């Protein structure tokens, strides 16, 4: 089935937001997680989208710096907080969609954030790997193990700092997908270290999303079994599946509770997130007033809409 670019943008944002709603899965572990008031990665991503709309585009490291200061001012981050690759991938999700046709620009965005936002050493390579997988699904150019082939090729081509540490875990994930092994077999084959390292967590989470890219509930359920439970990973799995299936691929029983209520860590309801995804698409398409976008898609003559 072919999904519109608008539906894939909406699916990615809504899927990321709803990934933290585990529908009762892993309930015994939720008490060990940060309270909802501290799960603020989505609100930073929304702040980034609002900044993009107001400025009409992305203007590099200075904009990343001003966004960081605003996030500190609003209490969404603390000065001593270091971002993991999962944090960075969620925060920059709007830019991954905006630059979905430009891998070099996406890498530059991650590097610009790394210059002014305190980040872990592997954060840039991890976040960029995520965006490469996400945009392959947004564009519909590959699926399953081929997505990881594309990610590995991109890592070897652009070689972001620390990329070598991601290569072996991603090759493992590629092998699991090619063989079609189940999650139980994956756990047997994975040389698990405690706590689970971020590179192995990425391989597991990509496997969870790409092994069942049309089943949002099953993908999130598998992600919730990764120990220790990491809601950011579940959110990123949700973004990947949402990008693959579009908004309509996210079950109604996941979306309905937030038709009026806000998703806690994002501060917006599902309809508001869907509208913001449309505004982001309109901005990418070159609309002069993207904030006026409601339900009418951006339309232009052939050759007018170009990669930004």
PDB file of C-alpha atoms in Angstrom:
ATOM      1  CA  UNK A   1       0.000   0.000   0.000  1.00  0.00           C
ATOM      2  CA  UNK A   2       1.258   3.484  -0.855  1.00  0.00           C
ATOM      3  CA  UNK A   3       0.938   6.091   1.885  1.00  0.00           C
ATOM      4  CA  UNK A   4       1.071   9.837   1.348  1.00  0.00           C
ATOM      5  CA  UNK A   5       3.997  11.826   2.651  1.00  0.00           C
ATOM      6  CA  UNK A   6       1.583  13.695   4.912  1.00  0.00           C
ATOM      7  CA  UNK A   7       0.345  10.440   6.455  1.00  0.00           C
ATOM      8  CA  UNK A   8       3.936   9.267   7.024  1.00  0.00           C
ATOM      9  CA  UNK A   9       4.882  12.574   8.711  1.00  0.00           C
ATOM     10  CA  UNK A  10       1.801  12.286  10.917  1.00  0.00           C
ATOM     11  CA  UNK A  11       2.467   8.621  11.637  1.00  0.00           C
ATOM     12  CA  UNK A  12       6.058   9.297  12.679  1.00  0.00           C
ATOM     13  CA  UNK A  13       5.165  12.103  15.109  1.00  0.00           C
ATOM     14  CA  UNK A  14       2.059  10.466  16.560  1.00  0.00           C
ATOM     15  CA  UNK A  15       3.810   7.081  16.745  1.00  0.00           C
ATOM     16  CA  UNK A  16       6.702   8.626  18.663  1.00  0.00           C
ATOM     17  CA  UNK A  17       4.305  10.281  21.096  1.00  0.00           C
ATOM     18  CA  UNK A  18       2.198   7.162  21.698  1.00  0.00           C
ATOM     19  CA  UNK A  19       5.208   4.869  22.106  1.00  0.00           C
ATOM     20  CA  UNK A  20       5.337   5.717  25.804  1.00  0.00           C
ATOM     21  CA  UNK A  21       1.764   4.450  26.322  1.00  0.00           C
ATOM     22  CA  UNK A  22       2.482   0.774  26.933  1.00  0.00           C
ATOM     23  CA  UNK A  23      -1.193  -0.202  27.331  1.00  0.00           C
ATOM     24  CA  UNK A  24      -0.465  -2.102  30.543  1.00  0.00           C
ATOM     25  CA  UNK A  25       2.663  -3.843  29.238  1.00  0.00           C
ATOM     26  CA  UNK A  26       5.593  -4.000  31.638  1.00  0.00           C
ATOM     27  CA  UNK A  27       3.395  -2.330  34.276  1.00  0.00           C
ATOM     28  CA  UNK A  28       5.547  -3.716  37.090  1.00  0.00           C
ATOM     29  CA  UNK A  29       8.557  -1.819  35.722  1.00  0.00           C
ATOM     30  CA  UNK A  30       6.875   1.571  35.301  1.00  0.00           C
ATOM     31  CA  UNK A  31       7.485   2.518  38.936  1.00  0.00           C
ATOM     32  CA  UNK A  32      11.232   2.506  38.268  1.00  0.00           C
ATOM     33  CA  UNK A  33      10.919   4.974  35.390  1.00  0.00           C
ATOM     34  CA  UNK A  34      11.125   8.766  35.691  1.00  0.00           C
ATOM     35  CA  UNK A  35       7.691  10.287  36.469  1.00  0.00           C
ATOM     36  CA  UNK A  36       5.707  11.754  33.590  1.00  0.00           C
ATOM     37  CA  UNK A  37       6.695  15.253  34.705  1.00  0.00           C
ATOM     38  CA  UNK A  38      10.324  14.392  33.837  1.00  0.00           C
ATOM     39  CA  UNK A  39       9.661  12.778  30.440  1.00  0.00           C
ATOM     40  CA  UNK A  40      10.115  15.980  28.521  1.00  0.00           C
ATOM     41  CA  UNK A  41      11.813  14.880  25.293  1.00  0.00           C
ATOM     42  CA  UNK A  42       8.597  15.334  23.309  1.00  0.00           C
ATOM     43  CA  UNK A  43       8.052  18.856  24.592  1.00  0.00           C
ATOM     44  CA  UNK A  44      11.541  19.796  23.401  1.00  0.00           C
ATOM     45  CA  UNK A  45      10.702  18.342  19.962  1.00  0.00           C
ATOM     46  CA  UNK A  46       7.501  20.419  19.906  1.00  0.00           C
ATOM     47  CA  UNK A  47       9.517  23.498  20.883  1.00  0.00           C
ATOM     48  CA  UNK A  48      11.838  22.752  17.940  1.00  0.00           C
ATOM     49  CA  UNK A  49       8.886  22.449  15.544  1.00  0.00           C
ATOM     50  CA  UNK A  50       7.452  25.750  16.725  1.00  0.00           C
ATOM     51  CA  UNK A  51      10.842  27.396  16.257  1.00  0.00           C
ATOM     52  CA  UNK A  52      11.112  25.952  12.742  1.00  0.00           C
ATOM     53  CA  UNK A  53       7.701  27.410  11.819  1.00  0.00           C
ATOM     54  CA  UNK A  54       8.487  30.825  13.231  1.00  0.00           C
ATOM     55  CA  UNK A  55      11.871  31.085  11.495  1.00  0.00           C
ATOM     56  CA  UNK A  56      10.748  29.426   8.277  1.00  0.00           C
ATOM     57  CA  UNK A  57      13.565  26.866   8.274  1.00  0.00           C
ATOM     58  CA  UNK A  58      16.713  25.657   9.997  1.00  0.00           C
ATOM     59  CA  UNK A  59      19.680  28.011  10.378  1.00  0.00           C
ATOM     60  CA  UNK A  60      22.318  25.893  12.022  1.00  0.00           C
ATOM     61  CA  UNK A  61      24.280  25.981  15.225  1.00  0.00           C
ATOM     62  CA  UNK A  62      23.041  29.404  16.361  1.00  0.00           C
ATOM     63  CA  UNK A  63      19.451  28.171  16.208  1.00  0.00           C
ATOM     64  CA  UNK A  64      20.444  24.996  18.077  1.00  0.00           C
ATOM     65  CA  UNK A  65      22.024  27.176  20.757  1.00  0.00           C
ATOM     66  CA  UNK A  66      18.998  29.433  21.173  1.00  0.00           C
ATOM     67  CA  UNK A  67      16.747  26.372  21.341  1.00  0.00           C
ATOM     68  CA  UNK A  68      18.938  24.900  24.087  1.00  0.00           C
ATOM     69  CA  UNK A  69      18.717  28.102  26.103  1.00  0.00           C
ATOM     70  CA  UNK A  70      14.937  28.219  25.682  1.00  0.00           C
ATOM     71  CA  UNK A  71      14.624  24.579  26.786  1.00  0.00           C
ATOM     72  CA  UNK A  72      16.660  25.407  29.896  1.00  0.00           C
ATOM     73  CA  UNK A  73      14.545  28.501  30.552  1.00  0.00           C
ATOM     74  CA  UNK A  74      11.317  26.480  30.343  1.00  0.00           C
ATOM     75  CA  UNK A  75      12.704  23.794  32.639  1.00  0.00           C
ATOM     76  CA  UNK A  76      12.610  21.112  29.964  1.00  0.00           C
ATOM     77  CA  UNK A  77      16.315  20.357  30.486  1.00  0.00           C
ATOM     78  CA  UNK A  78      18.855  20.862  33.257  1.00  0.00           C
ATOM     79  CA  UNK A  79      22.397  22.202  32.674  1.00  0.00           C
ATOM     80  CA  UNK A  80      24.008  18.974  33.931  1.00  0.00           C
ATOM     81  CA  UNK A  81      21.841  16.714  31.760  1.00  0.00           C
ATOM     82  CA  UNK A  82      23.695  14.873  28.986  1.00  0.00           C
ATOM     83  CA  UNK A  83      21.654  13.690  26.034  1.00  0.00           C
ATOM     84  CA  UNK A  84      21.823  10.094  24.898  1.00  0.00           C
ATOM     85  CA  UNK A  85      21.442   9.132  21.269  1.00  0.00           C
ATOM     86  CA  UNK A  86      17.814   8.249  22.021  1.00  0.00           C
ATOM     87  CA  UNK A  87      17.159  11.714  23.500  1.00  0.00           C
ATOM     88  CA  UNK A  88      18.798  13.410  20.530  1.00  0.00           C
ATOM     89  CA  UNK A  89      16.905  11.279  18.007  1.00  0.00           C
ATOM     90  CA  UNK A  90      13.541  12.172  19.576  1.00  0.00           C
ATOM     91  CA  UNK A  91      14.331  15.853  19.987  1.00  0.00           C
ATOM     92  CA  UNK A  92      15.506  16.195  16.371  1.00  0.00           C
ATOM     93  CA  UNK A  93      12.716  14.026  14.913  1.00  0.00           C
ATOM     94  CA  UNK A  94      11.067  17.085  13.267  1.00  0.00           C
ATOM     95  CA  UNK A  95      14.345  17.936  11.518  1.00  0.00           C
ATOM     96  CA  UNK A  96      14.775  14.318  10.401  1.00  0.00           C
ATOM     97  CA  UNK A  97      11.397  14.621   8.671  1.00  0.00           C
ATOM     98  CA  UNK A  98      12.158  18.084   7.307  1.00  0.00           C
ATOM     99  CA  UNK A  99      15.455  16.885   5.807  1.00  0.00           C
ATOM    100  CA  UNK A 100      14.205  13.394   4.932  1.00  0.00           C
ATOM    101  CA  UNK A 101      15.799  13.597   1.460  1.00  0.00           C
ATOM    102  CA  UNK A 102      19.173  14.959   2.601  1.00  0.00           C
ATOM    103  CA  UNK A 103      21.353  12.585   4.681  1.00  0.00           C
ATOM    104  CA  UNK A 104      24.310  14.988   4.775  1.00  0.00           C
ATOM    105  CA  UNK A 105      22.084  17.754   6.183  1.00  0.00           C
ATOM    106  CA  UNK A 106      20.662  15.391   8.793  1.00  0.00           C
ATOM    107  CA  UNK A 107      24.175  14.506   9.941  1.00  0.00           C
ATOM    108  CA  UNK A 108      25.102  18.186  10.046  1.00  0.00           C
ATOM    109  CA  UNK A 109      22.039  18.885  12.200  1.00  0.00           C
ATOM    110  CA  UNK A 110      23.112  16.220  14.711  1.00  0.00           C
ATOM    111  CA  UNK A 111      26.632  17.657  14.754  1.00  0.00           C
ATOM    112  CA  UNK A 112      25.289  21.185  15.275  1.00  0.00           C
ATOM    113  CA  UNK A 113      23.290  20.014  18.261  1.00  0.00           C
ATOM    114  CA  UNK A 114      26.373  18.213  19.551  1.00  0.00           C
ATOM    115  CA  UNK A 115      28.324  21.490  19.505  1.00  0.00           C
ATOM    116  CA  UNK A 116      26.004  23.272  21.945  1.00  0.00           C
ATOM    117  CA  UNK A 117      23.997  20.517  23.708  1.00  0.00           C
ATOM    118  CA  UNK A 118      25.865  18.267  26.198  1.00  0.00           C
ATOM    119  CA  UNK A 119      25.767  14.816  24.565  1.00  0.00           C
ATOM    120  CA  UNK A 120      27.182  11.344  25.150  1.00  0.00           C
ATOM    121  CA  UNK A 121      30.114  10.384  22.933  1.00  0.00           C
ATOM    122  CA  UNK A 122      28.019   8.109  20.677  1.00  0.00           C
ATOM    123  CA  UNK A 123      24.900  10.269  20.644  1.00  0.00           C
ATOM    124  CA  UNK A 124      25.456  11.835  17.219  1.00  0.00           C
ATOM    125  CA  UNK A 125      26.173   8.532  15.443  1.00  0.00           C
ATOM    126  CA  UNK A 126      23.255   6.811  17.201  1.00  0.00           C
ATOM    127  CA  UNK A 127      20.758   9.568  16.472  1.00  0.00           C
ATOM    128  CA  UNK A 128      21.836   9.807  12.840  1.00  0.00           C
ATOM    129  CA  UNK A 129      21.501   6.035  12.424  1.00  0.00           C
ATOM    130  CA  UNK A 130      17.931   6.326  13.684  1.00  0.00           C
ATOM    131  CA  UNK A 131      17.121   9.151  11.284  1.00  0.00           C
ATOM    132  CA  UNK A 132      18.565   7.157   8.378  1.00  0.00           C
ATOM    133  CA  UNK A 133      16.277   4.208   9.182  1.00  0.00           C
ATOM    134  CA  UNK A 134      13.319   6.544   9.711  1.00  0.00           C
ATOM    135  CA  UNK A 135      13.740   8.398   6.437  1.00  0.00           C
ATOM    136  CA  UNK A 136      14.122   5.140   4.480  1.00  0.00           C
ATOM    137  CA  UNK A 137      10.648   4.240   5.759  1.00  0.00           C
ATOM    138  CA  UNK A 138       9.255   7.732   5.111  1.00  0.00           C
ATOM    139  CA  UNK A 139      10.467   7.560   1.513  1.00  0.00           C
ATOM    140  CA  UNK A 140       9.343   3.957   1.157  1.00  0.00           C
ATOM    141  CA  UNK A 141      12.631   3.037  -0.503  1.00  0.00           C
ATOM    142  CA  UNK A 142      13.299  -0.086   1.568  1.00  0.00           C
ATOM    143  CA  UNK A 143      11.950  -2.272   4.339  1.00  0.00           C
ATOM    144  CA  UNK A 144      13.096  -4.984   6.748  1.00  0.00           C
ATOM    145  CA  UNK A 145      16.758  -5.961   6.540  1.00  0.00           C
ATOM    146  CA  UNK A 146      17.247  -3.606   3.568  1.00  0.00           C
ATOM    147  CA  UNK A 147      16.708  -0.649   5.893  1.00  0.00           C
ATOM    148  CA  UNK A 148      19.670  -1.772   8.005  1.00  0.00           C
ATOM    149  CA  UNK A 149      21.694  -2.314   4.831  1.00  0.00           C
ATOM    150  CA  UNK A 150      20.981   1.314   3.982  1.00  0.00           C
ATOM    151  CA  UNK A 151      21.929   2.454   7.493  1.00  0.00           C
ATOM    152  CA  UNK A 152      25.215   0.510   7.413  1.00  0.00           C
ATOM    153  CA  UNK A 153      26.085   1.875   3.967  1.00  0.00           C
ATOM    154  CA  UNK A 154      25.379   5.422   5.155  1.00  0.00           C
ATOM    155  CA  UNK A 155      27.521   4.944   8.271  1.00  0.00           C
ATOM    156  CA  UNK A 156      30.433   3.668   6.183  1.00  0.00           C
ATOM    157  CA  UNK A 157      30.027   6.530   3.710  1.00  0.00           C
ATOM    158  CA  UNK A 158      29.668   9.482   6.108  1.00  0.00           C
ATOM    159  CA  UNK A 159      31.558   7.985   9.082  1.00  0.00           C
ATOM    160  CA  UNK A 160      30.223  10.074  11.998  1.00  0.00           C
ATOM    161  CA  UNK A 161      32.314   9.945  15.165  1.00  0.00           C
ATOM    162  CA  UNK A 162      32.057   6.522  16.836  1.00  0.00           C
ATOM    163  CA  UNK A 163      30.335   4.842  13.887  1.00  0.00           C
ATOM    164  CA  UNK A 164      32.541   1.746  14.166  1.00  0.00           C
ATOM    165  CA  UNK A 165      30.946   0.847  17.518  1.00  0.00           C
ATOM    166  CA  UNK A 166      27.521   0.680  15.871  1.00  0.00           C
ATOM    167  CA  UNK A 167      28.569  -1.454  12.928  1.00  0.00           C
ATOM    168  CA  UNK A 168      28.648  -4.902  14.571  1.00  0.00           C
ATOM    169  CA  UNK A 169      25.325  -4.572  16.506  1.00  0.00           C
ATOM    170  CA  UNK A 170      23.565  -3.304  13.369  1.00  0.00           C
ATOM    171  CA  UNK A 171      24.976  -6.222  11.370  1.00  0.00           C
ATOM    172  CA  UNK A 172      23.524  -8.529  14.036  1.00  0.00           C
ATOM    173  CA  UNK A 173      20.130  -6.879  13.622  1.00  0.00           C
ATOM    174  CA  UNK A 174      20.409  -7.219   9.854  1.00  0.00           C
ATOM    175  CA  UNK A 175      21.118 -10.941  10.229  1.00  0.00           C
ATOM    176  CA  UNK A 176      18.130 -11.451  12.562  1.00  0.00           C
ATOM    177  CA  UNK A 177      15.807  -9.797  10.075  1.00  0.00           C
ATOM    178  CA  UNK A 178      17.168 -11.769   7.130  1.00  0.00           C
ATOM    179  CA  UNK A 179      16.688 -15.063   8.957  1.00  0.00           C
ATOM    180  CA  UNK A 180      13.306 -14.060  10.352  1.00  0.00           C
ATOM    181  CA  UNK A 181      14.165 -15.201  13.860  1.00  0.00           C
ATOM    182  CA  UNK A 182      11.817 -14.588  16.788  1.00  0.00           C
ATOM    183  CA  UNK A 183      12.542 -12.349  19.748  1.00  0.00           C
ATOM    184  CA  UNK A 184      13.254 -15.325  22.044  1.00  0.00           C
ATOM    185  CA  UNK A 185      15.991 -16.527  19.678  1.00  0.00           C
ATOM    186  CA  UNK A 186      17.386 -12.998  19.463  1.00  0.00           C
ATOM    187  CA  UNK A 187      17.794 -12.909  23.237  1.00  0.00           C
ATOM    188  CA  UNK A 188      19.657 -16.234  23.087  1.00  0.00           C
ATOM    189  CA  UNK A 189      22.045 -15.012  20.387  1.00  0.00           C
ATOM    190  CA  UNK A 190      22.670 -11.529  21.740  1.00  0.00           C
ATOM    191  CA  UNK A 191      25.724 -11.273  24.002  1.00  0.00           C
ATOM    192  CA  UNK A 192      23.833  -9.187  26.526  1.00  0.00           C
ATOM    193  CA  UNK A 193      25.766  -6.997  28.905  1.00  0.00           C
ATOM    194  CA  UNK A 194      24.214  -5.438  31.975  1.00  0.00           C
ATOM    195  CA  UNK A 195      23.257  -2.703  31.767  1.00  0.00           C
ATOM    196  CA  UNK A 196      22.375  -3.071  28.088  1.00  0.00           C
ATOM    197  CA  UNK A 197      24.726  -0.868  26.062  1.00  0.00           C
ATOM    198  CA  UNK A 198      23.185   1.770  23.814  1.00  0.00           C
ATOM    199  CA  UNK A 199      24.580   0.254  20.610  1.00  0.00           C
ATOM    200  CA  UNK A 200      22.948  -3.111  21.357  1.00  0.00           C
ATOM    201  CA  UNK A 201      19.743  -1.380  22.402  1.00  0.00           C
ATOM    202  CA  UNK A 202      19.633   0.314  19.001  1.00  0.00           C
ATOM    203  CA  UNK A 203      20.024  -3.019  17.204  1.00  0.00           C
ATOM    204  CA  UNK A 204      17.264  -4.584  19.313  1.00  0.00           C
ATOM    205  CA  UNK A 205      14.873  -1.686  18.871  1.00  0.00           C
ATOM    206  CA  UNK A 206      15.401  -1.522  15.099  1.00  0.00           C
ATOM    207  CA  UNK A 207      14.765  -5.265  14.996  1.00  0.00           C
ATOM    208  CA  UNK A 208      11.514  -4.804  16.970  1.00  0.00           C
ATOM    209  CA  UNK A 209      10.248  -2.147  14.545  1.00  0.00           C
ATOM    210  CA  UNK A 210      11.452  -3.640  11.257  1.00  0.00           C
ATOM    211  CA  UNK A 211      10.422  -7.232  12.001  1.00  0.00           C
ATOM    212  CA  UNK A 212       6.737  -6.224  12.286  1.00  0.00           C
ATOM    213  CA  UNK A 213       6.559  -2.824  10.532  1.00  0.00           C
ATOM    214  CA  UNK A 214       2.807  -3.061   9.959  1.00  0.00           C
ATOM    215  CA  UNK A 215       1.833  -4.003  13.537  1.00  0.00           C
ATOM    216  CA  UNK A 216       2.184  -1.043  15.893  1.00  0.00           C
ATOM    217  CA  UNK A 217       0.944  -2.909  18.961  1.00  0.00           C
ATOM    218  CA  UNK A 218       3.268  -5.883  18.511  1.00  0.00           C
ATOM    219  CA  UNK A 219       6.296  -3.695  17.769  1.00  0.00           C
ATOM    220  CA  UNK A 220       5.784  -1.606  20.934  1.00  0.00           C
ATOM    221  CA  UNK A 221       5.114  -4.790  22.920  1.00  0.00           C
ATOM    222  CA  UNK A 222       8.428  -6.241  21.795  1.00  0.00           C
ATOM    223  CA  UNK A 223      10.215  -3.001  22.594  1.00  0.00           C
ATOM    224  CA  UNK A 224       8.786  -3.082  26.116  1.00  0.00           C
ATOM    225  CA  UNK A 225      10.550  -6.423  26.660  1.00  0.00           C
ATOM    226  CA  UNK A 226      14.005  -4.882  26.174  1.00  0.00           C
ATOM    227  CA  UNK A 227      15.615  -4.733  29.611  1.00  0.00           C
ATOM    228  CA  UNK A 228      15.932  -2.365  31.315  1.00  0.00           C
ATOM    229  CA  UNK A 229      12.707  -0.793  30.056  1.00  0.00           C
ATOM    230  CA  UNK A 230      13.459   2.404  28.118  1.00  0.00           C
ATOM    231  CA  UNK A 231      10.498   4.527  27.066  1.00  0.00           C
ATOM    232  CA  UNK A 232      12.602   6.511  24.594  1.00  0.00           C
ATOM    233  CA  UNK A 233      13.280   3.294  22.678  1.00  0.00           C
ATOM    234  CA  UNK A 234       9.554   2.508  22.636  1.00  0.00           C
ATOM    235  CA  UNK A 235       8.877   6.014  21.330  1.00  0.00           C
ATOM    236  CA  UNK A 236      11.449   5.607  18.556  1.00  0.00           C
ATOM    237  CA  UNK A 237       9.996   2.205  17.640  1.00  0.00           C
ATOM    238  CA  UNK A 238       6.599   3.915  17.432  1.00  0.00           C
ATOM    239  CA  UNK A 239       8.052   6.584  15.139  1.00  0.00           C
ATOM    240  CA  UNK A 240       9.526   3.964  12.807  1.00  0.00           C
ATOM    241  CA  UNK A 241       6.312   1.938  12.556  1.00  0.00           C
ATOM    242  CA  UNK A 242       4.255   5.124  12.163  1.00  0.00           C
ATOM    243  CA  UNK A 243       6.524   6.269   9.333  1.00  0.00           C
ATOM    244  CA  UNK A 244       6.151   2.882   7.638  1.00  0.00           C
ATOM    245  CA  UNK A 245       2.359   2.596   7.911  1.00  0.00           C
ATOM    246  CA  UNK A 246       1.221   6.194   8.057  1.00  0.00           C
ATOM    247  CA  UNK A 247      -1.189   7.593  10.623  1.00  0.00           C
ATOM    248  CA  UNK A 248      -3.880   5.087   9.673  1.00  0.00           C
ATOM    249  CA  UNK A 249      -1.549   2.230  10.650  1.00  0.00           C
ATOM    250  CA  UNK A 250      -1.644   3.271  14.318  1.00  0.00           C
ATOM    251  CA  UNK A 251      -4.639   1.481  15.876  1.00  0.00           C
ATOM    252  CA  UNK A 252      -7.624   3.601  16.868  1.00  0.00           C
ATOM    253  CA  UNK A 253      -7.523   2.291  20.427  1.00  0.00           C
ATOM    254  CA  UNK A 254      -4.068   3.852  20.805  1.00  0.00           C
ATOM    255  CA  UNK A 255      -5.102   7.200  19.322  1.00  0.00           C
ATOM    256  CA  UNK A 256      -8.593   7.587  20.777  1.00  0.00           C
ATOM    257  CA  UNK A 257      -7.609   8.245  24.448  1.00  0.00           C
ATOM    258  CA  UNK A 258      -5.614  11.272  23.286  1.00  0.00           C
ATOM    259  CA  UNK A 259      -8.148  12.753  20.896  1.00  0.00           C
ATOM    260  CA  UNK A 260      -8.718  15.466  23.496  1.00  0.00           C
ATOM    261  CA  UNK A 261      -6.266  14.689  26.294  1.00  0.00           C
ATOM    262  CA  UNK A 262      -2.610  15.573  25.735  1.00  0.00           C
ATOM    263  CA  UNK A 263       0.163  12.991  25.529  1.00  0.00           C
ATOM    264  CA  UNK A 264       2.067  13.781  28.760  1.00  0.00           C
ATOM    265  CA  UNK A 265       5.638  14.121  27.506  1.00  0.00           C
ATOM    266  CA  UNK A 266       4.577  16.020  24.363  1.00  0.00           C
ATOM    267  CA  UNK A 267       1.969  18.379  25.766  1.00  0.00           C
ATOM    268  CA  UNK A 268      -0.264  17.984  22.686  1.00  0.00           C
ATOM    269  CA  UNK A 269      -3.206  15.807  21.702  1.00  0.00           C
ATOM    270  CA  UNK A 270      -3.081  13.450  18.717  1.00  0.00           C
ATOM    271  CA  UNK A 271      -5.117  15.836  16.483  1.00  0.00           C
ATOM    272  CA  UNK A 272      -2.781  18.708  17.424  1.00  0.00           C
ATOM    273  CA  UNK A 273       0.290  16.594  16.625  1.00  0.00           C
ATOM    274  CA  UNK A 274      -1.259  15.572  13.293  1.00  0.00           C
ATOM    275  CA  UNK A 275      -1.908  19.210  12.443  1.00  0.00           C
ATOM    276  CA  UNK A 276       1.650  20.155  13.373  1.00  0.00           C
ATOM    277  CA  UNK A 277       2.941  17.359  11.116  1.00  0.00           C
ATOM    278  CA  UNK A 278       0.936  18.913   8.287  1.00  0.00           C
ATOM    279  CA  UNK A 279       2.470  22.298   9.015  1.00  0.00           C
ATOM    280  CA  UNK A 280       5.928  20.737   8.963  1.00  0.00           C
ATOM    281  CA  UNK A 281       5.170  19.176   5.571  1.00  0.00           C
ATOM    282  CA  UNK A 282       3.905  22.528   4.298  1.00  0.00           C
ATOM    283  CA  UNK A 283       7.145  24.174   5.462  1.00  0.00           C
ATOM    284  CA  UNK A 284       9.195  21.499   3.681  1.00  0.00           C
ATOM    285  CA  UNK A 285       7.113  22.052   0.533  1.00  0.00           C
ATOM    286  CA  UNK A 286       7.936  25.756   0.565  1.00  0.00           C
ATOM    287  CA  UNK A 287       4.610  27.168   1.781  1.00  0.00           C
ATOM    288  CA  UNK A 288       4.848  30.846   2.652  1.00  0.00           C
ATOM    289  CA  UNK A 289       2.559  30.464   5.669  1.00  0.00           C
ATOM    290  CA  UNK A 290       2.886  26.904   6.994  1.00  0.00           C
ATOM    291  CA  UNK A 291       1.070  27.726  10.231  1.00  0.00           C
ATOM    292  CA  UNK A 292      -2.120  28.312   8.241  1.00  0.00           C
ATOM    293  CA  UNK A 293      -2.076  24.664   7.119  1.00  0.00           C
ATOM    294  CA  UNK A 294      -5.193  22.850   8.308  1.00  0.00           C
ATOM    295  CA  UNK A 295      -6.333  19.950   6.165  1.00  0.00           C
ATOM    296  CA  UNK A 296      -5.591  21.047   2.602  1.00  0.00           C
ATOM    297  CA  UNK A 297      -2.299  19.524   1.398  1.00  0.00           C
ATOM    298  CA  UNK A 298       0.377  21.681  -0.217  1.00  0.00           C
ATOM    299  CA  UNK A 299       0.030  21.643  -3.993  1.00  0.00           C
ATOM    300  CA  UNK A 300       2.475  22.914  -6.599  1.00  0.00           C
ATOM    301  CA  UNK A 301       3.276  22.498 -10.264  1.00  0.00           C
ATOM    302  CA  UNK A 302       5.772  19.742 -11.252  1.00  0.00           C
ATOM    303  CA  UNK A 303       9.341  20.646 -10.370  1.00  0.00           C
ATOM    304  CA  UNK A 304       8.399  23.398  -7.941  1.00  0.00           C
ATOM    305  CA  UNK A 305       8.594  21.361  -4.730  1.00  0.00           C
ATOM    306  CA  UNK A 306      12.253  20.529  -4.279  1.00  0.00           C
ATOM    307  CA  UNK A 307      14.467  19.083  -1.521  1.00  0.00           C
ATOM    308  CA  UNK A 308      15.359  21.740   1.020  1.00  0.00           C
TER     309      UNK A 308
END
